[in-house]
PDB file of C-alpha atoms in Angstrom:
ATOM      1  CA  MET A   1      26.977   8.240   9.784  1.00  0.00           C
ATOM      2  CA  THR A   2      24.078  10.582  10.557  1.00  0.00           C
ATOM      3  CA  GLU A   3      20.509   9.470  10.110  1.00  0.00           C
ATOM      4  CA  LYS A   4      18.335  11.314   7.622  1.00  0.00           C
ATOM      5  CA  ASN A   5      15.757  13.649   9.141  1.00  0.00           C
ATOM      6  CA  GLY A   6      13.332  15.988   7.395  1.00  0.00           C
ATOM      7  CA  THR A   7      12.431  16.442   3.752  1.00  0.00           C
ATOM      8  CA  VAL A   8      15.009  15.371   1.168  1.00  0.00           C
ATOM      9  CA  THR A   9      14.600  16.705  -2.373  1.00  0.00           C
ATOM     10  CA  THR A  10      16.805  15.573  -5.263  1.00  0.00           C
ATOM     11  CA  TYR A  11      16.936  17.076  -8.746  1.00  0.00           C
ATOM     12  CA  TRP A  12      17.484  16.025 -12.346  1.00  0.00           C
ATOM     13  CA  LYS A  13      20.425  17.575 -14.205  1.00  0.00           C
ATOM     14  CA  ASN A  14      17.921  19.902 -15.912  1.00  0.00           C
ATOM     15  CA  GLY A  15      16.993  21.384 -12.507  1.00  0.00           C
ATOM     16  CA  LYS A  16      13.565  19.768 -12.212  1.00  0.00           C
ATOM     17  CA  VAL A  17      12.623  17.848  -9.071  1.00  0.00           C
ATOM     18  CA  ARG A  18      13.432  14.136  -9.212  1.00  0.00           C
ATOM     19  CA  HIS A  19      12.371  12.846  -5.762  1.00  0.00           C
ATOM     20  CA  ILE A  20      10.818  14.250  -2.594  1.00  0.00           C
ATOM     21  CA  GLU A  21      11.064  12.051   0.494  1.00  0.00           C
ATOM     22  CA  ASN A  22      10.446  12.606   4.189  1.00  0.00           C
ATOM     23  CA  TRP A  23      12.624  11.015   6.855  1.00  0.00           C
ATOM     24  CA  LYS A  24      12.592  10.681  10.631  1.00  0.00           C
ATOM     25  CA  ASP A  25      15.430   9.014  12.525  1.00  0.00           C
ATOM     26  CA  GLY A  26      16.667   7.318   9.334  1.00  0.00           C
ATOM     27  CA  ILE A  27      13.269   5.850   8.388  1.00  0.00           C
ATOM     28  CA  GLU A  28      11.255   7.071   5.419  1.00  0.00           C
ATOM     29  CA  VAL A  29       7.905   8.412   6.669  1.00  0.00           C
ATOM     30  CA  GLY A  30       4.870  10.167   5.228  1.00  0.00           C
ATOM     31  CA  GLU A  31       4.366  11.144   1.616  1.00  0.00           C
ATOM     32  CA  PHE A  32       6.896  10.596  -1.162  1.00  0.00           C
ATOM     33  CA  TYR A  33       6.998  11.633  -4.810  1.00  0.00           C
ATOM     34  CA  SER A  34       9.087  10.729  -7.843  1.00  0.00           C
ATOM     35  CA  TYR A  35       9.058  12.683 -11.110  1.00  0.00           C
ATOM     36  CA  TYR A  36      10.083  12.139 -14.718  1.00  0.00           C
ATOM     37  CA  SER A  37      12.817  14.478 -15.982  1.00  0.00           C
ATOM     38  CA  SER A  38      10.009  16.363 -17.777  1.00  0.00           C
ATOM     39  CA  GLY A  39       8.614  17.327 -14.361  1.00  0.00           C
ATOM     40  CA  LYS A  40       5.537  15.094 -14.629  1.00  0.00           C
ATOM     41  CA  ILE A  41       4.649  12.818 -11.710  1.00  0.00           C
ATOM     42  CA  ARG A  42       5.988   9.269 -11.981  1.00  0.00           C
ATOM     43  CA  GLN A  43       5.180   7.863  -8.552  1.00  0.00           C
ATOM     44  CA  LYS A  44       3.446   9.051  -5.419  1.00  0.00           C
ATOM     45  CA  GLY A  45       2.676   7.346  -2.182  1.00  0.00           C
ATOM     46  CA  GLU A  46       2.858   7.373   1.561  1.00  0.00           C
ATOM     47  CA  TRP A  47       4.621   5.354   4.232  1.00  0.00           C
ATOM     48  CA  THR A  48       1.874   4.496   6.708  1.00  0.00           C
ATOM     49  CA  GLY A  49       3.928   2.639   9.310  1.00  0.00           C
ATOM     50  CA  LYS A  50       7.270   0.959   9.781  1.00  0.00           C
ATOM     51  CA  ASN A  51       6.729  -1.426   6.868  1.00  0.00           C
ATOM     52  CA  GLY A  52       3.393  -0.302   5.435  1.00  0.00           C
ATOM     53  CA  HIS A  53       2.887   1.960   2.465  1.00  0.00           C
ATOM     54  CA  TRP A  54       0.898   2.566  -0.655  1.00  0.00           C
ATOM     55  CA  CYS A  55       2.115   3.930  -3.979  1.00  0.00           C
ATOM     56  CA  GLU A  56       0.796   4.649  -7.440  1.00  0.00           C
ATOM     57  CA  CYS A  57       2.915   4.669 -10.596  1.00  0.00           C
ATOM     58  CA  PHE A  58       2.015   6.641 -13.702  1.00  0.00           C
ATOM     59  CA  THR A  59       3.062   6.946 -17.327  1.00  0.00           C
ATOM     60  CA  GLU A  60       4.500  10.275 -18.364  1.00  0.00           C
ATOM     61  CA  ASP A  61       1.056  11.007 -19.853  1.00  0.00           C
ATOM     62  CA  GLY A  62      -0.543  10.601 -16.414  1.00  0.00           C
ATOM     63  CA  ILE A  63      -2.156   7.180 -16.912  1.00  0.00           C
ATOM     64  CA  LEU A  64      -2.160   5.046 -13.755  1.00  0.00           C
ATOM     65  CA  LEU A  65      -0.053   1.931 -14.437  1.00  0.00           C
ATOM     66  CA  TYR A  66      -0.467   0.230 -11.079  1.00  0.00           C
ATOM     67  CA  ARG A  67      -1.140   0.707  -7.380  1.00  0.00           C
ATOM     68  CA  MET A  68       0.621  -1.163  -4.586  1.00  0.00           C
ATOM     69  CA  GLU A  69      -0.419  -1.477  -0.949  1.00  0.00           C
ATOM     70  CA  ASN A  70       1.973  -3.004   1.576  1.00  0.00           C
ATOM     71  CA  GLY A  71       3.987  -4.759  -1.112  1.00  0.00           C
ATOM     72  CA  LYS A  72       0.980  -6.199  -2.961  1.00  0.00           C
ATOM     73  CA  GLU A  73      -0.314  -5.038  -6.291  1.00  0.00           C
ATOM     74  CA  VAL A  74      -3.981  -4.077  -5.955  1.00  0.00           C
ATOM     75  CA  PHE A  75      -4.440  -2.555  -9.407  1.00  0.00           C
ATOM     76  CA  GLU A  76      -2.700  -3.000 -12.745  1.00  0.00           C
ATOM     77  CA  HIS A  77      -3.751  -1.262 -15.960  1.00  0.00           C
ATOM     78  CA  GLU A  78      -5.011  -3.821 -18.486  1.00  0.00           C
ATOM     79  CA  ASN A  79      -2.553  -2.484 -21.105  1.00  0.00           C
ATOM     80  CA  ILE A  80       0.461  -2.112 -18.806  1.00  0.00           C
ATOM     81  CA  GLU A  81       2.802  -3.900 -21.238  1.00  0.00           C
ATOM     82  CA  GLU A  82       2.026  -1.343 -23.950  1.00  0.00           C
ATOM     83  CA  LEU A  83       1.993   1.701 -21.672  1.00  0.00           C
ATOM     84  CA  ASP A  84       5.094   1.125 -19.546  1.00  0.00           C
ATOM     85  CA  THR A  85       8.032   2.690 -21.367  1.00  0.00           C
ATOM     86  CA  GLY A  86      10.555   0.935 -19.163  1.00  0.00           C
ATOM     87  CA  ALA A  87      12.261   4.247 -18.467  1.00  0.00           C
ATOM     88  CA  PRO A  88      14.961   3.758 -15.821  1.00  0.00           C
ATOM     89  CA  TYR A  89      14.159   4.719 -12.244  1.00  0.00           C
ATOM     90  CA  GLU A  90      17.562   6.313 -11.620  1.00  0.00           C
TER      91      GLU A  90
END
């Protein structure tokens, strides 16, 4: 099995971008993005080391739901229960 290297972009059935990830020697590195099928940003972040990263997750309306840093939540919207649609992360 070959290791992933370079930028990997996947698409929704409607042709819009679903994920953009960067890989080096089989390890995810650098910036990554995930999008709703509408094309709006769902998640963005960056791998900052072998196990370190940060990411932010948004509603389809662009409201920040939460921010994680190295596996720990550092921000959560006060109305997250109402705002999070629970849409699958396919």
